[in-house]
GROMACS .gro file of C-alpha atoms in nm:
model
  229
    1MET     CA    1   2.025  -3.315  -7.071
    2THR     CA    2   1.714  -3.103  -7.108
    3THR     CA    3   1.720  -2.771  -7.293
    4GLU     CA    4   1.489  -2.592  -7.051
    5THR     CA    5   1.719  -2.290  -7.048
    6LYS     CA    6   1.669  -1.922  -7.108
    7THR     CA    7   1.718  -1.619  -6.884
    8LEU     CA    8   1.413  -1.409  -6.806
    9SER     CA    9   1.300  -1.228  -6.492
   10ALA     CA   10   1.311  -1.410  -6.157
   11SER     CA   11   1.018  -1.626  -6.058
   12PRO     CA   12   0.790  -1.531  -5.764
   13VAL     CA   13   0.953  -1.802  -5.551
   14ASP     CA   14   1.300  -1.668  -5.634
   15ARG     CA   15   1.198  -1.312  -5.548
   16ALA     CA   16   1.056  -1.418  -5.213
   17VAL     CA   17   1.366  -1.623  -5.135
   18ALA     CA   18   1.591  -1.330  -5.226
   19LEU     CA   19   1.397  -1.080  -5.016
   20VAL     CA   20   1.384  -1.296  -4.704
   21SER     CA   21   1.750  -1.403  -4.749
   22GLU     CA   22   1.859  -1.040  -4.769
   23ARG     CA   23   1.662  -0.959  -4.454
   24ALA     CA   24   1.808  -1.257  -4.267
   25SER     CA   25   2.165  -1.173  -4.370
   26SER     CA   26   2.140  -0.838  -4.192
   27LEU     CA   27   2.040  -0.999  -3.860
   28GLU     CA   28   2.220  -1.196  -3.595
   29PRO     CA   29   2.129  -1.565  -3.561
   30GLY     CA   30   1.810  -1.598  -3.358
   31GLN     CA   31   1.683  -1.249  -3.437
   32ARG     CA   32   1.323  -1.227  -3.551
   33LEU     CA   33   1.248  -1.136  -3.913
   34GLY     CA   34   0.874  -1.101  -3.859
   35THR     CA   35   0.553  -1.299  -3.894
   36LYS     CA   36   0.479  -1.522  -4.192
   37GLY     CA   37   0.177  -1.313  -4.283
   38ALA     CA   38   0.361  -0.981  -4.278
   39LEU     CA   39   0.655  -1.112  -4.479
   40GLN     CA   40   0.425  -1.276  -4.733
   41VAL     CA   41   0.253  -0.941  -4.791
   42GLU     CA   42   0.590  -0.768  -4.822
   43CYS     CA   43   0.702  -1.025  -5.081
   44GLY     CA   44   0.380  -0.976  -5.274
   45VAL     CA   45   0.324  -1.346  -5.343
   46SER     CA   46   0.053  -1.602  -5.276
   47LYS     CA   47   0.049  -1.816  -4.962
   48GLY     CA   48   0.150  -2.127  -5.158
   49THR     CA   49   0.440  -1.949  -5.327
   50PHE     CA   50   0.558  -1.806  -4.996
   51ASN     CA   51   0.543  -2.147  -4.828
   52GLU     CA   52   0.753  -2.295  -5.108
   53ALA     CA   53   1.007  -2.015  -5.059
   54LEU     CA   54   1.013  -2.085  -4.684
   55ARG     CA   55   1.082  -2.455  -4.747
   56LEU     CA   56   1.380  -2.363  -4.962
   57LEU     CA   57   1.507  -2.113  -4.706
   58GLN     CA   58   1.480  -2.370  -4.427
   59HIS     CA   59   1.661  -2.635  -4.632
   60ARG     CA   60   1.938  -2.384  -4.701
   61GLY     CA   61   1.971  -2.304  -4.333
   62VAL     CA   62   1.876  -1.937  -4.378
   63ILE     CA   63   1.575  -1.924  -4.145
   64THR     CA   64   1.397  -2.113  -3.871
   65LEU     CA   65   1.022  -2.116  -3.808
   66ARG     CA   66   0.876  -2.104  -3.457
   67PRO     CA   67   0.504  -2.167  -3.402
   68GLY     CA   68   0.277  -2.022  -3.135
   69PRO     CA   69   0.272  -1.688  -2.949
   70GLY     CA   70   0.592  -1.497  -3.010
   71GLY     CA   71   0.670  -1.721  -3.306
   72GLY     CA   72   0.744  -1.634  -3.664
   73LEU     CA   73   1.051  -1.633  -3.883
   74PHE     CA   74   1.398  -1.606  -3.733
   75ALA     CA   75   1.748  -1.582  -3.877
   76ALA     CA   76   1.915  -1.921  -3.847
   77GLU     CA   77   2.254  -2.010  -3.706
   78PRO     CA   78   2.470  -2.103  -4.007
   79THR     CA   79   2.519  -2.478  -4.022
   80PRO     CA   80   2.776  -2.682  -4.216
   81MET     CA   81   2.497  -2.766  -4.461
   82ALA     CA   82   2.412  -2.398  -4.508
   83ARG     CA   83   2.779  -2.314  -4.559
   84LEU     CA   84   2.794  -2.586  -4.826
   85GLY     CA   85   2.501  -2.419  -5.000
   86ASN     CA   86   2.670  -2.080  -4.981
   87SER     CA   87   2.981  -2.229  -5.138
   88LEU     CA   88   2.779  -2.370  -5.428
   89LEU     CA   89   2.613  -2.036  -5.488
   90ALA     CA   90   2.948  -1.856  -5.474
   91LEU     CA   91   3.075  -2.086  -5.748
   92ASP     CA   92   2.780  -1.982  -5.963
   93ALA     CA   93   2.896  -1.623  -5.959
   94ASP     CA   94   3.256  -1.725  -6.025
   95SER     CA   95   3.283  -2.023  -6.259
   96THR     CA   96   2.996  -2.270  -6.240
   97THR     CA   97   2.775  -2.268  -6.550
   98VAL     CA   98   2.412  -2.366  -6.576
   99GLU     CA   99   2.515  -2.659  -6.791
  100ASP     CA  100   2.754  -2.786  -6.522
  101ALA     CA  101   2.486  -2.752  -6.254
  102MET     CA  102   2.232  -2.938  -6.466
  103ARG     CA  103   2.474  -3.224  -6.533
  104VAL     CA  104   2.524  -3.274  -6.159
  105ARG     CA  105   2.152  -3.228  -6.092
  106ASP     CA  106   2.066  -3.491  -6.352
  107SER     CA  107   2.307  -3.739  -6.192
  108LEU     CA  108   2.139  -3.694  -5.851
  109GLU     CA  109   1.777  -3.722  -5.963
  110PRO     CA  110   1.769  -4.105  -5.990
  111LEU     CA  111   1.888  -4.122  -5.626
  112LEU     CA  112   1.620  -3.879  -5.514
  113ALA     CA  113   1.350  -4.060  -5.709
  114SER     CA  114   1.458  -4.392  -5.558
  115ASP     CA  115   1.423  -4.244  -5.210
  116ALA     CA  116   1.081  -4.108  -5.307
  117VAL     CA  117   0.974  -4.462  -5.404
  118ASP     CA  118   1.088  -4.592  -5.064
  119HIS     CA  119   0.983  -4.304  -4.839
  120GLY     CA  120   0.706  -4.112  -5.018
  121SER     CA  121   0.387  -4.074  -4.813
  122LEU     CA  122   0.032  -4.026  -4.938
  123ASN     CA  123   0.075  -3.656  -4.869
  124ASP     CA  124   0.397  -3.649  -5.073
  125VAL     CA  125   0.220  -3.818  -5.365
  126ARG     CA  126  -0.072  -3.577  -5.341
  127ASP     CA  127   0.168  -3.280  -5.355
  128MET     CA  128   0.347  -3.427  -5.656
  129TRP     CA  129   0.019  -3.468  -5.842
  130ALA     CA  130  -0.072  -3.107  -5.757
  131CYS     CA  131   0.250  -2.996  -5.929
  132VAL     CA  132   0.166  -3.214  -6.229
  133ASP     CA  133  -0.182  -3.060  -6.245
  134GLU     CA  134  -0.022  -2.714  -6.254
  135MET     CA  135   0.207  -2.831  -6.535
  136ARG     CA  136  -0.097  -2.963  -6.724
  137THR     CA  137  -0.277  -2.630  -6.688
  138ALA     CA  138   0.031  -2.452  -6.821
  139VAL     CA  139   0.034  -2.681  -7.125
  140GLU     CA  140  -0.336  -2.616  -7.189
  141VAL     CA  141  -0.279  -2.238  -7.197
  142ASN     CA  142   0.061  -2.276  -7.370
  143ASP     CA  143   0.244  -2.087  -7.094
  144ALA     CA  144   0.604  -2.212  -7.105
  145LYS     CA  145   0.723  -2.004  -6.810
  146ARG     CA  146   0.441  -2.129  -6.588
  147PHE     CA  147   0.517  -2.483  -6.702
  148LEU     CA  148   0.881  -2.453  -6.600
  149GLU     CA  149   0.797  -2.309  -6.258
  150ALA     CA  150   0.560  -2.602  -6.192
  151ASN     CA  151   0.824  -2.842  -6.326
  152TRP     CA  152   1.083  -2.704  -6.084
  153ALA     CA  153   0.830  -2.722  -5.799
  154LEU     CA  154   0.775  -3.092  -5.871
  155HIS     CA  155   1.145  -3.173  -5.867
  156ARG     CA  156   1.194  -2.978  -5.545
  157ARG     CA  157   0.904  -3.167  -5.389
  158ILE     CA  158   1.056  -3.500  -5.488
  159ALA     CA  159   1.388  -3.389  -5.336
  160GLU     CA  160   1.220  -3.299  -5.008
  161ILE     CA  161   1.119  -3.662  -4.953
  162THR     CA  162   1.468  -3.805  -4.916
  163PRO     CA  163   1.589  -3.863  -4.559
  164ASN     CA  164   1.944  -3.795  -4.682
  165GLN     CA  165   2.002  -3.437  -4.571
  166LEU     CA  166   2.327  -3.399  -4.763
  167LEU     CA  167   2.174  -3.520  -5.089
  168ARG     CA  168   1.870  -3.296  -5.043
  169SER     CA  169   2.078  -2.988  -4.963
  170ILE     CA  170   2.317  -3.032  -5.255
  171TYR     CA  171   2.030  -3.086  -5.498
  172LEU     CA  172   1.824  -2.788  -5.380
  173ASN     CA  173   2.126  -2.561  -5.399
  174LEU     CA  174   2.201  -2.681  -5.750
  175MET     CA  175   1.841  -2.595  -5.833
  176ALA     CA  176   1.902  -2.248  -5.689
  177ILE     CA  177   2.191  -2.202  -5.932
  178ILE     CA  178   1.975  -2.317  -6.223
  179ASP     CA  179   1.683  -2.104  -6.106
  180ASP     CA  180   1.896  -1.792  -6.140
  181HIS     CA  181   1.933  -1.850  -6.511
  182THR     CA  182   1.665  -2.097  -6.621
  183LEU     CA  183   1.320  -1.946  -6.629
  184ASN     CA  184   1.184  -2.044  -6.966
  185VAL     CA  185   1.147  -2.354  -7.182
  186LEU     CA  186   1.304  -2.382  -7.524
  187PRO     CA  187   1.202  -2.647  -7.777
  188VAL     CA  188   1.442  -2.924  -7.873
  189GLU     CA  189   1.582  -2.866  -8.223
  190GLU     CA  190   1.284  -2.836  -8.459
  191THR     CA  191   1.011  -2.950  -8.216
  192PRO     CA  192   0.749  -2.674  -8.168
  193LEU     CA  193   0.734  -2.536  -7.817
  194ASP     CA  194   0.378  -2.655  -7.748
  195GLU     CA  195   0.469  -3.010  -7.853
  196PHE     CA  196   0.785  -3.001  -7.646
  197ILE     CA  197   0.618  -2.906  -7.318
  198ALA     CA  198   0.336  -3.156  -7.383
  199GLU     CA  199   0.596  -3.431  -7.420
  200ARG     CA  200   0.769  -3.318  -7.102
  201LEU     CA  201   0.435  -3.321  -6.919
  202GLN     CA  202   0.372  -3.684  -7.012
  203LEU     CA  203   0.721  -3.783  -6.896
  204HIS     CA  204   0.657  -3.625  -6.556
  205VAL     CA  205   0.315  -3.791  -6.533
  206ASP     CA  206   0.487  -4.124  -6.590
  207ILE     CA  207   0.751  -4.044  -6.326
  208VAL     CA  208   0.494  -3.965  -6.057
  209GLU     CA  209   0.291  -4.274  -6.147
  210ALA     CA  210   0.603  -4.491  -6.111
  211ILE     CA  211   0.689  -4.337  -5.773
  212GLU     CA  212   0.331  -4.382  -5.652
  213SER     CA  213   0.342  -4.747  -5.766
  214HIS     CA  214   0.671  -4.804  -5.577
  215ASP     CA  215   0.824  -4.927  -5.903
  216HIS     CA  216   1.199  -4.881  -5.862
  217GLU     CA  217   1.295  -5.012  -6.205
  218ARG     CA  218   1.051  -4.796  -6.400
  219THR     CA  219   1.123  -4.487  -6.188
  220ASP     CA  220   1.496  -4.524  -6.251
  221ALA     CA  221   1.446  -4.571  -6.625
  222LEU     CA  222   1.220  -4.267  -6.649
  223MET     CA  223   1.455  -4.045  -6.450
  224ARG     CA  224   1.742  -4.143  -6.676
  225ALA     CA  225   1.524  -4.069  -6.980
  226HIS     CA  226   1.446  -3.732  -6.822
  227ALA     CA  227   1.816  -3.654  -6.793
  228GLY     CA  228   1.884  -3.765  -7.148
  229ASN     CA  229   1.621  -3.549  -7.319
   0.00000   0.00000   0.00000
């Protein structure tokens, strides 16, 4: 298991998710929260960060998006999948530890990566490389927090590819548990922090290359190495 654990302040994505979730919880299903633009300004985040937050909120069944005149963000009708997510988050406050969540997350990642090999589009691959580029920039400036946020974004993006809604929902909600407590990167044993995140970067480069090459065997081996380090 990785040791990418340390509690700091919430990430911009987390803050946007929390603000919109709180707003949605006070409304009846189908009620309008507002426009994307207005809510983005209220959250105080970039367009890309806000769109990532919206993807998470949609996957969790918190909101729906409607395009066109009269469109915007609306409170969603709770679905069985959303209720499952709420149950997972309730466990976090009661008895689930970050370590437990990461163990389950690690066991699911080879399944998600396998689906990414089978179902990933050119757009999916482009998005994954964009996350890797952000990780690389974080390594160059030795910003561990920025590295972790980009790392999490990559894993979420891989999870979004799977056509298995149950698998995707469970994984993203586990990530939500981890996100609440895991917002920094710690080195492994005596490895300096800059060396540690550089090693993690190369592992993720290899993972995306394997997915892009549709190499099931190498992708599986790399994901299992990821879980073991």
